[in-house]
Amino acid sequence: MKHIITLIPGDGIGPEVSSAVVRIIEAAGIQATWETYYAGAQALEKFGNTLPEELLESIKRNKVALKGPITTPIGKGFTSVNVGLRKALDLYANLRPVRTLPNIPTRYETIDLVIVRENTEDLYSGIEHVVVPGVVESIKIITEKASTRVSRFAFEYARREGRKKVTAVHKANIMKLSDGLFLDCFRKVAADYPEIEANDKIVDNTCMQLVMRPEQFDILLLENLYGDIISDLGAGLVGGLGLVPGANIGEQGAVFEAVHGSAPDIAGQGIANPTALLQSGILMLRHLGEREAADRIEAAMLKVFTEGKVRTRDIGGEAKTTEFTDAVIAAL
Ligand code: NAI
């Protein structure tokens, strides 16, 4: 099957890592037409808008995008493209698989868990005001609709990927109404998936358990703020943000992205590590039903890591982006 995929190469190292990933995906035999768009600072310069309407239309049409990192200039008037995309397309579930890679030194050798974060509400609704000078109120919104759909997403993902357990993470002992509602919705959805174990844990305890016994977790389901924090904790468990994939998924489309930034310090030198975006590309292929190609690319990537001969500079090697890419293609 031929796919039409929206491609946002992004800024800094974005074009380098995204062309590496496109090469690998095509070498695996995937037929794709890539609709390439600018976003962020480049789009602002060319079209006067950081998130051009044509780009949003392309994602709505194709329902899938691969996105490199976007520089967020510090200063006024530039809203984050990532947040803009999530809002414009209602990408309500953030997916972050966290897995140990061979030959990447970490505290634990066999971590394999998935973090699902609600992306649209909670304290990120941005509703804050000064009640009286010296007192600020920030409002946490939790709805039945958002909690239910993200819970369903987690269980559907578990079913599709053959995962065994979903753990809802919360603070319902203190925030009895808001986190209580989230937990109620989770439990109702869990009843529809009897083959998948469902349990829940308080968020502070979860943090401790994650650094002491991470192997007990399979899928973690969290509200927006807890999910944001624990996603980075998860990335840290397996070697950092430069290696893990990410995706934002909704009914109108799915955007698979590098979670690291545009790395201006090494941009244009041909030494960026494309692993994070490659892993996001693998997730994207599974989402598109191209499971066989995804598995082959993953096996090839793992082979290169296992052999440990071709490593980019960020993980202690000397290889250029193209050398790593060539090695994965050769392993395919
Ligand atoms: P960064 O992730 O770009 O860089 C942090 C460090 O990690 C740098 O030393 C960089 O060279 C290294 N690094 C990151 N990705 C790498 C890769 N694939 N291969 C090798 N080394 C890599 O974070 P920083 O410097 O805080 O942000 C730079 C810009 O990126 C900012 O404008 C920021 O707003 C933006 N950003 C965008 C994100 C996105 O679009 N998803 C996420 C994070 C930051």
Coordinates of C-alpha atoms and ligand atoms in Angstrom, one line a residue:
M1 CA 0.0 0.0 0.0
K2 CA 1.2 3.5 -0.8
H3 CA 1.0 6.0 2.0
I4 CA 0.9 9.8 1.9
I5 CA 2.7 11.2 4.9
T6 CA 3.1 14.8 6.0
L7 CA 6.7 15.6 6.7
I8 CA 7.9 18.5 8.9
P9 CA 11.7 18.3 8.8
G10 CA 11.9 21.0 11.4
D11 CA 14.8 23.2 12.4
G12 CA 18.5 22.7 13.4
I13 CA 19.3 19.0 13.1
G14 CA 15.7 18.3 12.0
P15 CA 16.4 18.1 8.3
E16 CA 19.4 15.8 8.9
V17 CA 17.6 13.3 11.1
S18 CA 14.4 13.4 9.1
S19 CA 16.2 12.7 5.8
A20 CA 17.9 9.8 7.5
V21 CA 14.6 8.3 8.7
V22 CA 13.0 8.8 5.3
R23 CA 15.9 6.9 3.7
I24 CA 15.6 4.0 6.1
I25 CA 11.8 3.8 5.8
E26 CA 12.1 3.7 2.0
A27 CA 14.9 1.2 2.1
A28 CA 12.5 -1.1 4.0
G29 CA 10.3 -1.1 1.0
I30 CA 7.6 1.3 2.2
Q31 CA 6.1 3.3 -0.7
A32 CA 5.4 6.8 0.5
T33 CA 4.7 10.2 -0.9
W34 CA 6.1 12.8 1.6
E35 CA 4.3 16.1 1.7
T36 CA 6.9 18.4 3.1
Y37 CA 6.0 21.6 5.1
Y38 CA 7.8 24.2 7.1
A39 CA 6.6 25.0 10.6
G40 CA 7.9 27.4 13.3
A41 CA 10.5 30.1 12.6
Q42 CA 11.0 29.0 9.0
A43 CA 7.3 29.2 8.3
L44 CA 6.9 32.5 10.1
E45 CA 9.6 33.9 7.8
K46 CA 8.0 32.5 4.6
F47 CA 4.3 32.6 5.3
G48 CA 3.9 34.9 8.3
N49 CA 2.5 32.1 10.4
T50 CA 4.3 29.5 12.5
L51 CA 1.6 26.8 11.8
P52 CA 0.5 27.4 8.2
E53 CA -3.1 26.4 7.4
E54 CA -1.8 24.2 4.5
L55 CA 0.2 22.1 6.9
L56 CA -2.8 21.5 9.1
E57 CA -4.9 20.6 6.1
S58 CA -2.2 18.2 4.9
I59 CA -2.2 16.4 8.3
K60 CA -6.1 16.3 8.4
R61 CA -6.1 14.8 4.9
N62 CA -3.3 12.3 5.4
K63 CA -4.0 11.6 9.1
V64 CA -0.4 11.1 9.7
A65 CA 2.8 13.2 10.1
L66 CA 6.4 12.8 10.9
K67 CA 7.9 15.8 12.6
G68 CA 11.5 16.9 13.4
P69 CA 12.2 19.3 16.3
I70 CA 11.2 22.9 16.0
T71 CA 13.2 25.8 17.5
T72 CA 11.0 27.9 19.8
P73 CA 12.6 31.4 19.7
I74 CA 12.6 33.0 23.1
G75 CA 10.5 36.1 23.1
K76 CA 7.0 37.3 22.6
G77 CA 4.4 36.4 20.0
F78 CA 5.7 32.9 19.1
T79 CA 3.5 30.2 20.5
S80 CA 4.9 26.7 20.6
V81 CA 4.2 24.8 17.3
N82 CA 4.0 21.6 19.3
V83 CA 1.2 23.0 21.5
G84 CA -0.4 24.5 18.5
L85 CA -0.5 21.2 16.6
R86 CA -2.0 19.4 19.6
K87 CA -4.7 22.0 20.0
A88 CA -5.5 22.4 16.3
L89 CA -5.8 18.7 15.7
D90 CA -7.1 17.7 19.2
L91 CA -4.2 15.2 19.5
Y92 CA -5.4 14.0 22.9
A93 CA -3.0 11.1 23.6
N94 CA 0.7 11.4 24.0
L95 CA 2.5 8.2 23.6
R96 CA 6.0 7.5 24.8
P97 CA 7.4 4.0 24.7
V98 CA 10.5 3.7 26.9
R99 CA 12.8 0.8 26.2
T100 CA 16.4 0.0 26.9
L101 CA 18.7 -0.1 23.8
P102 CA 21.6 -2.5 23.6
N103 CA 25.0 -1.0 24.6
I104 CA 23.5 2.1 26.0
P105 CA 24.6 2.1 29.6
T106 CA 21.8 2.6 32.0
R107 CA 20.9 1.5 35.6
Y108 CA 18.5 -1.2 34.3
E109 CA 19.0 -3.5 31.4
T110 CA 15.5 -4.6 30.5
I111 CA 13.1 -1.7 30.7
D112 CA 10.2 -1.9 28.4
L113 CA 7.2 0.3 29.3
V114 CA 4.9 2.7 27.6
I115 CA 3.7 6.0 29.0
V116 CA 0.3 7.3 27.8
R117 CA -0.3 11.0 28.8
E118 CA -3.6 12.9 28.4
N119 CA -2.7 15.9 26.3
T120 CA -5.5 18.4 26.4
E121 CA -6.5 19.4 29.9
D122 CA -5.5 19.3 33.6
L123 CA -3.4 22.2 34.8
Y124 CA -2.3 22.8 31.2
S125 CA -5.6 24.5 30.4
G126 CA -3.8 27.8 31.1
I127 CA -6.6 29.1 33.3
E128 CA -4.9 31.2 35.9
H129 CA -5.7 34.5 37.6
V130 CA -4.7 36.7 40.4
V131 CA -7.4 36.5 43.1
V132 CA -5.9 39.4 45.1
P133 CA -2.3 40.6 45.0
G134 CA -0.1 37.8 46.4
V135 CA -2.7 35.1 45.7
V136 CA -2.9 33.3 42.4
E137 CA -5.3 30.6 41.4
S138 CA -4.5 28.0 38.7
I139 CA -7.4 25.8 37.6
K140 CA -7.1 22.1 37.0
I141 CA -9.7 20.9 34.6
I142 CA -10.5 17.1 34.4
T143 CA -13.4 16.0 32.3
E144 CA -15.2 12.7 31.9
K145 CA -14.8 12.9 28.1
A146 CA -11.1 13.4 28.0
S147 CA -10.4 10.9 30.8
T148 CA -12.5 8.2 29.1
R149 CA -11.1 8.6 25.6
V150 CA -7.5 8.6 26.8
S151 CA -8.2 5.5 29.0
R152 CA -9.7 3.8 25.9
F153 CA -6.7 4.7 23.9
A154 CA -4.4 3.1 26.5
F155 CA -6.4 -0.2 26.5
E156 CA -6.7 -0.3 22.7
Y157 CA -3.0 0.3 22.5
A158 CA -2.4 -2.6 25.0
R159 CA -4.7 -4.9 23.0
R160 CA -3.0 -4.0 19.6
E161 CA 0.5 -4.3 21.0
G162 CA -0.1 -7.4 23.1
R163 CA 0.6 -5.6 26.4
K164 CA -0.7 -7.1 29.6
K165 CA -1.3 -4.3 32.1
V166 CA -2.4 -0.7 32.4
T167 CA -1.6 1.2 35.5
A168 CA -3.5 4.5 36.1
V169 CA -1.3 7.0 38.0
H170 CA -3.0 9.7 40.1
K171 CA -3.3 11.6 43.4
A172 CA -6.9 10.8 44.1
N173 CA -6.3 10.4 47.8
I174 CA -5.8 14.2 47.9
M175 CA -7.6 15.5 44.8
K176 CA -10.6 13.4 45.4
L177 CA -12.9 15.1 42.8
S178 CA -10.5 15.7 39.9
D179 CA -8.2 12.7 40.1
G180 CA -11.1 10.7 41.5
L181 CA -13.1 11.4 38.2
F182 CA -10.0 10.4 36.1
L183 CA -9.8 7.1 38.1
D184 CA -13.5 6.4 37.9
C185 CA -13.4 6.8 34.1
F186 CA -10.3 4.6 33.9
R187 CA -12.1 1.8 35.9
K188 CA -15.2 2.0 33.8
V189 CA -13.1 1.6 30.5
A190 CA -11.0 -1.1 32.1
A191 CA -14.2 -3.3 32.5
D192 CA -14.4 -3.5 28.7
Y193 CA -11.0 -5.1 28.5
P194 CA -11.1 -8.1 30.9
E195 CA -8.0 -9.7 29.3
I196 CA -5.8 -6.7 30.3
E197 CA -4.9 -6.3 34.0
A198 CA -5.8 -2.8 35.3
N199 CA -4.5 -1.3 38.5
D200 CA -3.7 2.1 39.9
K201 CA -1.0 3.8 41.9
I202 CA -0.4 7.2 43.6
V203 CA 2.0 9.3 41.6
D204 CA 4.6 9.9 44.2
N205 CA 4.9 6.2 45.0
T206 CA 5.0 5.5 41.2
C207 CA 8.1 7.8 40.9
M208 CA 9.9 5.8 43.6
Q209 CA 8.8 2.5 42.1
L210 CA 10.0 3.6 38.7
V211 CA 13.5 4.2 39.9
M212 CA 13.6 1.1 42.1
R213 CA 11.7 -1.6 40.3
P214 CA 10.7 -0.3 36.8
E215 CA 10.2 -3.8 35.5
Q216 CA 6.8 -4.1 37.3
F217 CA 5.2 -1.6 34.9
D218 CA 3.8 -2.2 31.5
I219 CA 1.6 0.7 30.3
L220 CA 1.3 3.8 32.6
L221 CA -1.7 6.1 32.0
L222 CA -1.5 9.6 33.4
E223 CA -3.1 13.0 33.4
N224 CA -1.3 15.8 31.6
L225 CA 1.0 17.2 34.3
Y226 CA 2.0 13.9 35.9
G227 CA 2.5 12.5 32.4
D228 CA 4.8 15.3 31.4
I229 CA 7.1 14.8 34.4
I230 CA 7.1 11.0 34.3
S231 CA 7.7 10.9 30.6
D232 CA 11.1 12.5 31.2
L233 CA 11.8 10.3 34.1
G234 CA 11.1 7.3 31.8
A235 CA 13.4 8.7 29.1
G236 CA 16.1 9.2 31.7
L237 CA 15.8 5.5 32.7
V238 CA 16.9 4.4 29.2
G239 CA 19.6 6.9 28.2
G240 CA 17.8 10.3 27.7
L241 CA 15.6 12.3 25.4
G242 CA 17.9 11.8 22.4
L243 CA 16.9 8.1 22.1
V244 CA 13.2 7.8 22.9
P245 CA 10.3 8.1 20.4
G246 CA 7.1 10.1 20.9
A247 CA 3.7 10.6 19.3
N248 CA 0.6 12.8 19.7
I249 CA -2.5 11.0 18.5
G250 CA -6.1 11.9 18.1
E251 CA -9.1 11.1 15.8
Q252 CA -8.1 13.7 13.2
G253 CA -4.5 12.5 12.9
A254 CA -1.3 11.4 14.5
V255 CA 2.0 13.3 14.7
F256 CA 5.1 11.2 15.3
E257 CA 8.0 13.3 16.5
A258 CA 11.5 13.5 17.9
V259 CA 11.1 14.5 21.6
H260 CA 14.6 16.2 21.7
G261 CA 15.1 19.7 20.5
S262 CA 16.7 21.2 17.4
A263 CA 20.3 21.0 18.9
P264 CA 21.6 24.2 17.4
D265 CA 25.0 23.5 18.8
I266 CA 25.6 20.6 16.4
A267 CA 23.2 21.5 13.5
G268 CA 24.6 21.2 10.0
Q269 CA 27.6 19.2 11.1
G270 CA 26.2 15.8 10.0
I271 CA 26.7 14.3 13.4
A272 CA 23.2 14.2 14.9
N273 CA 21.8 10.9 16.1
P274 CA 18.6 10.0 14.2
T275 CA 17.6 7.2 16.6
A276 CA 14.8 9.1 18.4
L277 CA 13.1 10.1 15.2
L278 CA 13.8 6.6 13.7
Q279 CA 12.0 5.0 16.7
S280 CA 9.1 7.5 16.1
G281 CA 9.1 6.4 12.5
I282 CA 8.8 2.8 13.6
L283 CA 5.8 3.7 15.8
M284 CA 4.3 5.5 12.8
L285 CA 4.6 2.4 10.6
R286 CA 2.9 0.3 13.2
H287 CA 0.1 2.9 13.4
L288 CA -0.2 2.7 9.6
G289 CA -0.5 -1.1 9.8
E290 CA 3.0 -1.7 8.3
R291 CA 4.0 -3.9 11.2
E292 CA 6.3 -6.2 9.2
A293 CA 8.4 -3.3 7.9
A294 CA 8.4 -1.7 11.4
D295 CA 9.7 -4.9 12.9
R296 CA 12.4 -5.3 10.3
I297 CA 13.6 -1.7 10.8
E298 CA 13.6 -2.1 14.5
A299 CA 15.6 -5.4 14.3
A300 CA 18.1 -3.6 12.0
M301 CA 18.4 -0.7 14.3
L302 CA 18.9 -3.0 17.3
K303 CA 21.5 -5.0 15.4
V304 CA 23.5 -1.8 14.8
F305 CA 23.3 -1.0 18.5
T306 CA 24.1 -4.5 19.6
E307 CA 27.2 -4.7 17.4
G308 CA 28.2 -1.3 18.9
K309 CA 30.6 -0.4 16.0
V310 CA 28.7 2.4 14.4
R311 CA 27.8 4.9 17.2
T312 CA 27.1 8.6 16.8
R313 CA 29.1 11.1 18.9
D314 CA 26.4 11.7 21.6
I315 CA 26.6 8.1 22.6
G316 CA 30.4 7.9 22.6
G317 CA 31.2 7.0 19.0
E318 CA 32.6 8.8 16.0
A319 CA 30.0 7.9 13.3
K320 CA 28.3 10.6 11.2
T321 CA 24.5 10.6 10.8
T322 CA 24.9 9.1 7.3
E323 CA 27.2 6.3 8.5
F324 CA 24.7 5.3 11.1
T325 CA 21.9 5.5 8.5
D326 CA 23.9 3.4 6.1
A327 CA 24.6 0.8 8.8
V328 CA 20.9 0.4 9.6
I329 CA 20.1 0.1 5.9
A330 CA 22.8 -2.5 5.4
A331 CA 21.4 -4.4 8.4
L332 CA 18.0 -4.4 6.8
Ligands
NAI1 P1 18.1 20.0 22.6 O1 17.4 18.7 22.8 O2 18.0 20.6 21.2 O3 19.6 19.8 22.9 C1 20.1 19.4 24.2 C2 21.5 18.7 24.0 O4 21.3 17.4 23.4 C3 22.4 19.5 23.0 O5 23.7 19.3 23.5 C4 22.2 18.7 21.7 O6 23.4 18.7 20.9 C5 21.9 17.3 22.2 N1 21.1 16.6 21.3 C6 19.7 16.7 21.1 N2 19.3 15.9 20.2 C7 20.3 15.2 19.7 C8 20.5 14.2 18.7 N3 19.4 13.7 18.0 N4 21.7 13.8 18.4 C9 22.8 14.3 19.1 N5 22.7 15.2 20.1 C10 21.5 15.7 20.4 O7 17.5 21.0 23.7 P2 17.7 22.6 23.8 O8 19.1 23.0 23.5 O9 17.2 22.9 25.1 O10 16.7 23.2 22.7 C11 17.1 23.7 21.4 C12 15.9 24.2 20.7 O11 15.0 23.1 20.5 C13 15.1 25.3 21.5 O12 14.6 26.3 20.5 C14 13.9 24.5 22.0 O13 12.7 25.3 22.2 C15 13.6 23.5 20.9 N6 13.0 22.2 21.4 C16 12.1 21.7 20.5 C17 11.4 20.5 20.9 C18 10.5 19.9 19.9 O14 10.3 20.5 18.8 N7 9.9 18.8 20.2 C19 11.7 19.8 22.1 C20 12.7 20.5 22.9 C21 13.3 21.6 22.6

